Each structure stands twice: as structure tokens, then as C-alpha cells.
PDB file of C-alpha atoms in Angstrom:
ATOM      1  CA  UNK A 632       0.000   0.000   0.000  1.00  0.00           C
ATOM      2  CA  UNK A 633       0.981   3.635  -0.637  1.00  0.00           C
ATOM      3  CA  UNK A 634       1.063   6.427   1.777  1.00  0.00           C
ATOM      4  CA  UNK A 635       2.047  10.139   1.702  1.00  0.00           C
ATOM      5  CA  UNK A 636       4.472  11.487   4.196  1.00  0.00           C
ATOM      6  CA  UNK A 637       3.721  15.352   4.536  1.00  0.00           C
ATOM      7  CA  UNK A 638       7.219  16.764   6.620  1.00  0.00           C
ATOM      8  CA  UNK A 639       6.373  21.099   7.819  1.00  0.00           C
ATOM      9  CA  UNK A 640       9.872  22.414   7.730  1.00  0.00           C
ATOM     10  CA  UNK A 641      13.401  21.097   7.855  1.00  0.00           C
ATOM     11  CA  UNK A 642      13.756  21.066  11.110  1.00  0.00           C
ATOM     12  CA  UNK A 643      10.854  18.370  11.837  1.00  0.00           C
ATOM     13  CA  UNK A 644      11.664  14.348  12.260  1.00  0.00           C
ATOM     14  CA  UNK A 645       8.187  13.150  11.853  1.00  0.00           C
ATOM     15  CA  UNK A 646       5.780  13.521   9.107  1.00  0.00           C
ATOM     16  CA  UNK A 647       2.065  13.692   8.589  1.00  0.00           C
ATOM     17  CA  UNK A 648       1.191  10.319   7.542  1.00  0.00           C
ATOM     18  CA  UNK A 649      -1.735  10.517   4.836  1.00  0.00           C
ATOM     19  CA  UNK A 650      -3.672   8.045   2.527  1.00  0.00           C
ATOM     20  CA  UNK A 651      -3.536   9.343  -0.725  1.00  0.00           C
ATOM     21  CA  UNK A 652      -6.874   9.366  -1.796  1.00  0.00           C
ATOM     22  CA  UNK A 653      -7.739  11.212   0.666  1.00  0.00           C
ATOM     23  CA  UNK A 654      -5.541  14.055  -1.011  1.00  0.00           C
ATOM     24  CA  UNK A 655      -7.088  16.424  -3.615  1.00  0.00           C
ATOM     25  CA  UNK A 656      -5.559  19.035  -6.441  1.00  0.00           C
ATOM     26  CA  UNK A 657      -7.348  22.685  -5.580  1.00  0.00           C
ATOM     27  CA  UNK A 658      -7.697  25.786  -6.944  1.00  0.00           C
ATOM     28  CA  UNK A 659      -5.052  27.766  -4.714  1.00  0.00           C
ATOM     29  CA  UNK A 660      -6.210  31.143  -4.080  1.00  0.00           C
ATOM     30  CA  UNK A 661      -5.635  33.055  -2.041  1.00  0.00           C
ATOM     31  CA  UNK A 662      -7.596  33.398   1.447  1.00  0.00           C
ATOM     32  CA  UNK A 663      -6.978  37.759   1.505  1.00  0.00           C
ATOM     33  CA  UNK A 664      -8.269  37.932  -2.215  1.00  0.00           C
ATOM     34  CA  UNK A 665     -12.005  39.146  -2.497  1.00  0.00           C
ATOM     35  CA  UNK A 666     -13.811  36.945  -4.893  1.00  0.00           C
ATOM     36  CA  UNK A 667     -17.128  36.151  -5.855  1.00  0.00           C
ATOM     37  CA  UNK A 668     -18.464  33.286  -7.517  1.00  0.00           C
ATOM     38  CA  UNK A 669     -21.065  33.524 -10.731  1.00  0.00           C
ATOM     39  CA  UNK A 670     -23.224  30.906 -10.992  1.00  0.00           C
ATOM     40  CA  UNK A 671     -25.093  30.156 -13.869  1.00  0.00           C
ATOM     41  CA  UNK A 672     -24.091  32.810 -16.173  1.00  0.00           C
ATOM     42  CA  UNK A 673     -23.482  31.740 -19.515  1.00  0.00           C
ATOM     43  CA  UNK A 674     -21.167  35.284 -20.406  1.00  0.00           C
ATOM     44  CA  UNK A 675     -17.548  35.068 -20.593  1.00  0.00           C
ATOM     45  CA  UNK A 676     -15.317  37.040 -18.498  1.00  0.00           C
ATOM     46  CA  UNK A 677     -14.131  38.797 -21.701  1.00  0.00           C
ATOM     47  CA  UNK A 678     -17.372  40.008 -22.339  1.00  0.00           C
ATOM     48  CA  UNK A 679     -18.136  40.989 -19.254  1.00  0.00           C
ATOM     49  CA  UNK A 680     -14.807  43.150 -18.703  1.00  0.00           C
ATOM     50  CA  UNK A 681     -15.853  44.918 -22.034  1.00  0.00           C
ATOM     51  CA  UNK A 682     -19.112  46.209 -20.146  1.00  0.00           C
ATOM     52  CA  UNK A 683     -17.047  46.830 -16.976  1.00  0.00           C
ATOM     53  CA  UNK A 684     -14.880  49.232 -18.992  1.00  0.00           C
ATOM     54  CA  UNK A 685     -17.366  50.650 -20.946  1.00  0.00           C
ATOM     55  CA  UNK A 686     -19.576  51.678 -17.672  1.00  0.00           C
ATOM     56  CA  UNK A 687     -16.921  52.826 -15.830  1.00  0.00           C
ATOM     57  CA  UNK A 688     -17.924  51.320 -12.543  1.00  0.00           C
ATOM     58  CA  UNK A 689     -16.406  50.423  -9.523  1.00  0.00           C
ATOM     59  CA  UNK A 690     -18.321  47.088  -8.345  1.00  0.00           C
ATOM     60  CA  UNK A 691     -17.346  46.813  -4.189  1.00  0.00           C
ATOM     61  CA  UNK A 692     -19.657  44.838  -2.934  1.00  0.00           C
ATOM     62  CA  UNK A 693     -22.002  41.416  -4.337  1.00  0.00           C
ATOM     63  CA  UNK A 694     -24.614  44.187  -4.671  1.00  0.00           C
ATOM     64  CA  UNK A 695     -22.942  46.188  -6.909  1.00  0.00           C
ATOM     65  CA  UNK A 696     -22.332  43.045  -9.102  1.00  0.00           C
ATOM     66  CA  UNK A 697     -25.576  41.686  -9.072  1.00  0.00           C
ATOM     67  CA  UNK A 698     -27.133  45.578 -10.060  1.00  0.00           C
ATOM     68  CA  UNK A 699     -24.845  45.838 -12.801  1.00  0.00           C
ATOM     69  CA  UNK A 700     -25.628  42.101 -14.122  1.00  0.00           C
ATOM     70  CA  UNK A 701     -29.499  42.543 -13.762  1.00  0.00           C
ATOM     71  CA  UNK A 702     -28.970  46.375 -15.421  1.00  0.00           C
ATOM     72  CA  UNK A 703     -27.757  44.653 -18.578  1.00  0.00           C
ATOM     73  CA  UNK A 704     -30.262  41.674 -18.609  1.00  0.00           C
ATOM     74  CA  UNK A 705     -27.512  39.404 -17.867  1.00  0.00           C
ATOM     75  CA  UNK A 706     -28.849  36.096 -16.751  1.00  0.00           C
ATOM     76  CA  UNK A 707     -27.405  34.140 -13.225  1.00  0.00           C
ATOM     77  CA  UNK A 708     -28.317  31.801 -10.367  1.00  0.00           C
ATOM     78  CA  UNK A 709     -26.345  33.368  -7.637  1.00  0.00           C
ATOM     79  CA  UNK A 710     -23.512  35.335  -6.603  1.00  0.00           C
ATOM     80  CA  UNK A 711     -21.581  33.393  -3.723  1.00  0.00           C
ATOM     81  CA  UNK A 712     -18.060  34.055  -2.052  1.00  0.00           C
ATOM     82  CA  UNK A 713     -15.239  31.585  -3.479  1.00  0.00           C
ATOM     83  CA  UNK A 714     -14.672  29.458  -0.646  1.00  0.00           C
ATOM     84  CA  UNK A 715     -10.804  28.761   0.555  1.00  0.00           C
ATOM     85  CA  UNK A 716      -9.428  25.830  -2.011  1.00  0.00           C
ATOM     86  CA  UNK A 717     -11.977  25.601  -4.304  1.00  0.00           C
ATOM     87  CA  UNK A 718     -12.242  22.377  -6.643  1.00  0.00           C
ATOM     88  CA  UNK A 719     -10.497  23.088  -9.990  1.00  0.00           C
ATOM     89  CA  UNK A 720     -13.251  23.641 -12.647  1.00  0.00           C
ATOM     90  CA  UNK A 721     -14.641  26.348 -14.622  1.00  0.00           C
ATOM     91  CA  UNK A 722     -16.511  29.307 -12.838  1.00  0.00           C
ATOM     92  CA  UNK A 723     -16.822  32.511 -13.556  1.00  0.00           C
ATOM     93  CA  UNK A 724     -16.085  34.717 -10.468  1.00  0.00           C
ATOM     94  CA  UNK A 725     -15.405  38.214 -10.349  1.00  0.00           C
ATOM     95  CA  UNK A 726     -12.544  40.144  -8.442  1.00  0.00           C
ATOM     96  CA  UNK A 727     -13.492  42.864  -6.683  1.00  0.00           C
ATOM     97  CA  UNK A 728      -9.746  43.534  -6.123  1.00  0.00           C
ATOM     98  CA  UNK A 729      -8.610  43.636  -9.836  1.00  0.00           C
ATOM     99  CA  UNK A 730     -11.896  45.115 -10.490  1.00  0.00           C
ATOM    100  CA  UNK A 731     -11.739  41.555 -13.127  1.00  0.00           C
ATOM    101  CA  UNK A 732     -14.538  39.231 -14.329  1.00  0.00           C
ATOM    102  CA  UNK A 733     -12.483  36.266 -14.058  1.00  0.00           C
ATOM    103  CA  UNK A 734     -12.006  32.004 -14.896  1.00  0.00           C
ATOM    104  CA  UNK A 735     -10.832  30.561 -11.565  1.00  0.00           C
ATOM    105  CA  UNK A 736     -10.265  27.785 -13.570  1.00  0.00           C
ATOM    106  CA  UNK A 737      -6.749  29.806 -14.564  1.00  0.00           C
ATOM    107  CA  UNK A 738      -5.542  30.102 -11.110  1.00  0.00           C
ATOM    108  CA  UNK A 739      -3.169  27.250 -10.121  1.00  0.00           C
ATOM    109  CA  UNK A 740      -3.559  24.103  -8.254  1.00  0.00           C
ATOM    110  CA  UNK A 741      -1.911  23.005  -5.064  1.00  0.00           C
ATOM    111  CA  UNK A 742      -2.671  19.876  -2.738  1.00  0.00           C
ATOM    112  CA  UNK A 743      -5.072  20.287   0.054  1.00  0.00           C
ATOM    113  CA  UNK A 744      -5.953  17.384   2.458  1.00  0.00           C
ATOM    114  CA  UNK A 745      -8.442  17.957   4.857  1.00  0.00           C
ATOM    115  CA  UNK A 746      -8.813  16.175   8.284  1.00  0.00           C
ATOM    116  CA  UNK A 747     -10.789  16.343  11.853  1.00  0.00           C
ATOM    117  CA  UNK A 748      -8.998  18.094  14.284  1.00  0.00           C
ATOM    118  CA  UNK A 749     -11.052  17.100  17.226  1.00  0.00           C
ATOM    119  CA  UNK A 750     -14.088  19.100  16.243  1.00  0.00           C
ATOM    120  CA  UNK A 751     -12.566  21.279  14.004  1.00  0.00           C
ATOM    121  CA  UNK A 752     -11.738  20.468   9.863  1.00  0.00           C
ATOM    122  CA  UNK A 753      -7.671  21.493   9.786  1.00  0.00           C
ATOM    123  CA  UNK A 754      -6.813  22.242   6.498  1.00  0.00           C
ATOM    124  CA  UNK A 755      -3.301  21.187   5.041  1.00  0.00           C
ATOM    125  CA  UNK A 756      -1.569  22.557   2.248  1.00  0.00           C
ATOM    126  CA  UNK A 757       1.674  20.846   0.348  1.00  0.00           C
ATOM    127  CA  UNK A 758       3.331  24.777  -0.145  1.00  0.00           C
ATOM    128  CA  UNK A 759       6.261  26.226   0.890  1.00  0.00           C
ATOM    129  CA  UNK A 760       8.592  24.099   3.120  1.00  0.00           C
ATOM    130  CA  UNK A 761       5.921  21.257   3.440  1.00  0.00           C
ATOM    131  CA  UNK A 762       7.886  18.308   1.296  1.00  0.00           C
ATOM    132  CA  UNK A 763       5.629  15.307   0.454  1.00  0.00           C
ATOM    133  CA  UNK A 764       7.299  11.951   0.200  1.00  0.00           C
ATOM    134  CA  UNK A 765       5.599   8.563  -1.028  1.00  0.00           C
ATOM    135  CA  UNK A 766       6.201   5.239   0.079  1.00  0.00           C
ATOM    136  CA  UNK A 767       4.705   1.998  -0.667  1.00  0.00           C
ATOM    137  CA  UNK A 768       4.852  -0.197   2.757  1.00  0.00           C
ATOM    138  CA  UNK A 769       4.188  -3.799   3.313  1.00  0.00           C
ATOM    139  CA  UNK A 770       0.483  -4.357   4.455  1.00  0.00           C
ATOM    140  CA  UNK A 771       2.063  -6.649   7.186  1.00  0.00           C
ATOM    141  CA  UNK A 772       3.738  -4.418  10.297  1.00  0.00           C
ATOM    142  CA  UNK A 773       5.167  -5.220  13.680  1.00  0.00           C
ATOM    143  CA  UNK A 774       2.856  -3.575  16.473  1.00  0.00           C
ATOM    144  CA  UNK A 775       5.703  -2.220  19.343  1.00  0.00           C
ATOM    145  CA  UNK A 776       3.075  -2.234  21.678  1.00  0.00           C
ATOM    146  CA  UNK A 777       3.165  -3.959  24.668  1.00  0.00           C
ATOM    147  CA  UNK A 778       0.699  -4.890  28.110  1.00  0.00           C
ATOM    148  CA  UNK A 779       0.904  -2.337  30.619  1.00  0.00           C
ATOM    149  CA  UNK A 780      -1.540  -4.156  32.429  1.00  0.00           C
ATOM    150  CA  UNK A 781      -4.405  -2.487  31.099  1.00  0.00           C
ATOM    151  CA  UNK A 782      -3.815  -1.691  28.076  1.00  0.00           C
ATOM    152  CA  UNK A 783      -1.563  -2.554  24.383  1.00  0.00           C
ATOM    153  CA  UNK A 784       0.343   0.838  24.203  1.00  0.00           C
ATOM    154  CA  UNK A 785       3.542   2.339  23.155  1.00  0.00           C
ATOM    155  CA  UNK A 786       4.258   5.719  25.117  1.00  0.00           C
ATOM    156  CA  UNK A 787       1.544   5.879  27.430  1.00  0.00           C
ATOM    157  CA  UNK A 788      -2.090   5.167  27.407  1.00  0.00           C
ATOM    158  CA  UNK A 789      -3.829   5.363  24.028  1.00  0.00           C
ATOM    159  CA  UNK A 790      -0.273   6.140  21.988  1.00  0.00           C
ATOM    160  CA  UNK A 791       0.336   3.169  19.182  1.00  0.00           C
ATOM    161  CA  UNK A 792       3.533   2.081  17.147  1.00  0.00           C
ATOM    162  CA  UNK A 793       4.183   0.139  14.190  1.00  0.00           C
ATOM    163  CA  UNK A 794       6.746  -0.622  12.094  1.00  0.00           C
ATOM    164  CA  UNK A 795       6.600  -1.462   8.483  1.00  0.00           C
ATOM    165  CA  UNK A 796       8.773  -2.210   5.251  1.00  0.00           C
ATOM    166  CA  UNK A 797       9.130   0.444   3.117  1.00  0.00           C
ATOM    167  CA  UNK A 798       9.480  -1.029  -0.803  1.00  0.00           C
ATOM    168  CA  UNK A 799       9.999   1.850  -2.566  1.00  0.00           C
ATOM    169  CA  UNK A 800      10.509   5.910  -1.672  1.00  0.00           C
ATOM    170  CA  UNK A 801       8.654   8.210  -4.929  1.00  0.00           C
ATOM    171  CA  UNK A 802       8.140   4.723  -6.803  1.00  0.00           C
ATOM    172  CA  UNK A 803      11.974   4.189  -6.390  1.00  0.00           C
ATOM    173  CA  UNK A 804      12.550   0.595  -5.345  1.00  0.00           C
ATOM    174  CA  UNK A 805      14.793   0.677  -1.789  1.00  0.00           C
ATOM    175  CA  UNK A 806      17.791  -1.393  -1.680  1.00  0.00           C
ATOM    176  CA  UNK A 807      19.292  -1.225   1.881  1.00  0.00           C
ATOM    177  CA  UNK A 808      16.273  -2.406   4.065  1.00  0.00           C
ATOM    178  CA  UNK A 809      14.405   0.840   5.627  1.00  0.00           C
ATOM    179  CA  UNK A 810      11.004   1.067   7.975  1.00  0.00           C
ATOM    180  CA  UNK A 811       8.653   3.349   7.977  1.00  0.00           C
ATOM    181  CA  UNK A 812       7.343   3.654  11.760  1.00  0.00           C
ATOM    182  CA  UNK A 813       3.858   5.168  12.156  1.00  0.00           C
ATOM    183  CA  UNK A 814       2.841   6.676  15.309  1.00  0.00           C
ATOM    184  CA  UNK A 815      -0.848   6.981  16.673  1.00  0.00           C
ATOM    185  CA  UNK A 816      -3.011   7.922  19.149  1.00  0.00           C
ATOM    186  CA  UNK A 817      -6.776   6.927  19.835  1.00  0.00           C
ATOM    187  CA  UNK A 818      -6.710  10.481  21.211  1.00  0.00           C
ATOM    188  CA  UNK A 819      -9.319  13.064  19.544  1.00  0.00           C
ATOM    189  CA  UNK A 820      -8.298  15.495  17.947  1.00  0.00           C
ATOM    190  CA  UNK A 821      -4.617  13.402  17.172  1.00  0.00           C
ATOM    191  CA  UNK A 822      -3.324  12.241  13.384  1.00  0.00           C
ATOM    192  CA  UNK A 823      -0.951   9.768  12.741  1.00  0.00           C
ATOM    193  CA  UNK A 824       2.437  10.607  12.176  1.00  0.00           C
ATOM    194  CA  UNK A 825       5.674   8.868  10.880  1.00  0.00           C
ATOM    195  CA  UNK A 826       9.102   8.772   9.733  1.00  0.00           C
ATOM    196  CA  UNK A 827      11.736   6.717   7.907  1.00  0.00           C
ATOM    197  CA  UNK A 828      14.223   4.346   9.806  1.00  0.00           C
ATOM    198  CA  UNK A 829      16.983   2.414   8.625  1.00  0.00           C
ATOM    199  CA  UNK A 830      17.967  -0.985  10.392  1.00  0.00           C
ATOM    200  CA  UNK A 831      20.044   0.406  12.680  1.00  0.00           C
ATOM    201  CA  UNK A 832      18.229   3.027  13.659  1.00  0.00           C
ATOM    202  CA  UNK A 833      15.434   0.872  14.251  1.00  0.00           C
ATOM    203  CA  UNK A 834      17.749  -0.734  16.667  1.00  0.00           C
ATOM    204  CA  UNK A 835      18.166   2.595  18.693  1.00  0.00           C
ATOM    205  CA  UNK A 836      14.322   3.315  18.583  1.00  0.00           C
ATOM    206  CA  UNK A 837      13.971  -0.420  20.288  1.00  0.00           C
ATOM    207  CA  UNK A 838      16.445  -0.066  22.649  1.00  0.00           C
ATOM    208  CA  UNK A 839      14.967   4.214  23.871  1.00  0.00           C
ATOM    209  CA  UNK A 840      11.930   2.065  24.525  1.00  0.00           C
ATOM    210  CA  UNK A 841      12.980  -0.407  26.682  1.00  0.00           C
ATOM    211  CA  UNK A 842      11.950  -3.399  24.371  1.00  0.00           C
ATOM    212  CA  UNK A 843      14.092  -6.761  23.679  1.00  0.00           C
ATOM    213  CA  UNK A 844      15.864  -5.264  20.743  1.00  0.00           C
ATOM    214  CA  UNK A 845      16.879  -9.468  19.607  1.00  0.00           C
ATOM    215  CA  UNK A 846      12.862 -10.167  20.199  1.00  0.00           C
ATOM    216  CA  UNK A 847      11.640  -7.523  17.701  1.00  0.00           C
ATOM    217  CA  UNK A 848      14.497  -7.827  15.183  1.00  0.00           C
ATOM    218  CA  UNK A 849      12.941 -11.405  14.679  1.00  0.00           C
ATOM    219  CA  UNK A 850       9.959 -10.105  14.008  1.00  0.00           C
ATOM    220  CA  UNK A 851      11.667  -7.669  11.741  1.00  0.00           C
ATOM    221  CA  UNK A 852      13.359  -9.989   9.646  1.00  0.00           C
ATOM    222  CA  UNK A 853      10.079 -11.703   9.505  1.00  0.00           C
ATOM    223  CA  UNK A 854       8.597  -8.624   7.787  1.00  0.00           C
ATOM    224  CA  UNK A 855      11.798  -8.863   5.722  1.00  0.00           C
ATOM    225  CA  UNK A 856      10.802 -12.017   4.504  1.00  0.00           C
ATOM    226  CA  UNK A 857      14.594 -13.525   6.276  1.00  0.00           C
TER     227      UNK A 857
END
């Protein structure tokens, strides 16, 4: 299976780890510009901009739009704010900013993933010093958990580890064996994370935990297929 690793800066170890179809291309726009949405108008921004200049308006506000569209017999359905990310597809919009009957079609795309935060929907965008890696993992993994008398944890109550194979980093098969080890939490509000181990650092992460490092290395080689 394939997964996205999302990494926020250089200076982070861990990643974001994401299922990529739960990734999507957007429009990226940005959230300062002023932007309405045209529905249902069959005129093309061209057209439009030709009336603009020839009335000499200033259009402010979805009012002023929707005056100067009815004023000229200009069909629509509604006149709606361009919400943050939209999907990428044809829609006439204008920009009360440029002053611009626009396509926001022509604006660029960038991917968004979108995910519960608890009780709020936390928006992530691959821009800037975000890097996005992808890895394709064995479906097989070795759970690090272990009793604490109530519960199967790693870390304290609720926090989960597991180790997979990695097969190939950005569809580039990996020679010298490396793990990708995925942390979670049943906690709400929490998202997995993860990050990329070789062998021996594997080693380390068993012995910081206190685990019988010769114990899970068997069960590593296992996953190996050795």
C-alpha cells in the first residue's frame, strides 16, 4: 500500500502520515483575495470586462455586481463568495480587487488534504517548506506495543507504534532495508504521524523504549521475509 508522508519544515523528524486518496488538487487562491463566484451565467469574463470598462464602474460589494448584471439583462443563479481551495473547474467569479470578471479555472492548483482536528476540519496545504514523500509499505507491520496491564500501548495510554517495510521511496525501489514507523493515538483530535528508519536506527528506537531489541528484530526480519 501507498502512503504520503507530509514533513512542515526542515527542522521536523516526523511527518504527517496521509492516505492518498484522501488528497485532492485545488484551486489555490488566495484566502486575503475578495472573490465572488457567478453561478449560472453563460457570459464570458471577456465580455463581461468589455461592459465593466465601458460603464466605468467600480463594483465593491455582491450588490454592486448583481445591479450591474441585472442592469444589462444578464442572466445568473447566484452570486456566492469563493470558498478557501476551491475544486479546480470552470466558474466565472469576479474580483473585486482587480476590479476583473475572471475564470478561476486559470488560477493554479496546489494539494489540500483535509482532516478532523477534534471538532474542528484542519486544512493542510503541500506549499512552501511542506515536502511530500511517497512510500509503498508492506500491508504486514510489527505492532511495538506492549501490556501495561491495562492496556496494548507504546508511550503511554492510548499512543500506538508500528513498524513497516518500506518497498519503494517516490516509486523508487529501496535497496538497503528501511522502515517506515507510524505513530498513533486513539486520542481526539490526534493524526498519525511517521518517519523513515533504517535498520540500525530501528535498533536505537527499540532499545529508547525499553523493548528486547533481539525479540523484535525477529519479528523484523520476519517482515523482511529472512
Amino acid at each position: 500500500m501507498k502512503k504520503a508522508l507530509w514533513k512542515f519544515g526542515w527542522e521536523d523528524t516526523k511527518s504527517l502520515l496521509i492516505n492518498i486518496d484522501e488528497i485532492s488538487e485545488r484551486l489555490q487562491i488566495d484566502e486575503m483575495e475578495n472573490i465572488d463566484a457567478i453561478e449560472g451565467c453563460q457570459a464570458s469574463p471577456d465580455e463581461l470586462n468589455e461592459l465593466l470598462k465601458e460603464s466605468e464602474l467600480e463594483l465593491e460589494y455582491d450588490w454592486d455586481l448583481e445591479e450591474f448584471l441585472n442592469e444589462r439583462n444578464i442572466p445568473f443563479e447566484k452570486i456566492s463568495a469563493v470558498p478557501a481551495y476551491p475544486e479546480p473547474k470552470k466558474q466565472l467569479a469576479f474580483d473585486y480587487k482587480r476590479q476583473r470578471f475572471i475564470d478561476i479555472s486559470d488560477y493554479e492548483t496546489v494539494k489540500v488534504y483535509e482532516w478532523w482536528e477534534g471538532t474542528n476540519l484542519k486544512t493542510e496545504v503541500l506549499e512552501g517548506e511542506t515536502t511530500e514523500t511517497i512510500v509503498e509499505i508492506t500491508d504486514n507491520y510489527v505492532s511495538l506495543d506492549e501490556w501495561d496491564g491495562r492496556n496494548w500501548t507504546t508511550g503511554g495510554m492510548g499512543h500506538h507504534q508500528y513498524l513497516y517495510k518500506i518497498i519503494a521511496i517516490d516509486d523508487e525501489p529501496v535497496e538497503t532495508p528501511q522502515f517506515l514507523l507510524e505513530y498513533s493515538s486513539q486520542w481526539q483530535g490526534s493524526h498519525p504521524y511517521a518517519e523513515i528508519l533504517t535498520l540500525d536506527e530501528v535498533k536505537d528506537h527499540l532499545e529508547a523504549l525499553g523493548r528486547d531489541v533481539e525479540e523484535y528484530l525477529l519479528k523484523v526480519g520476519d517482515l523482511m521475509g529472512e
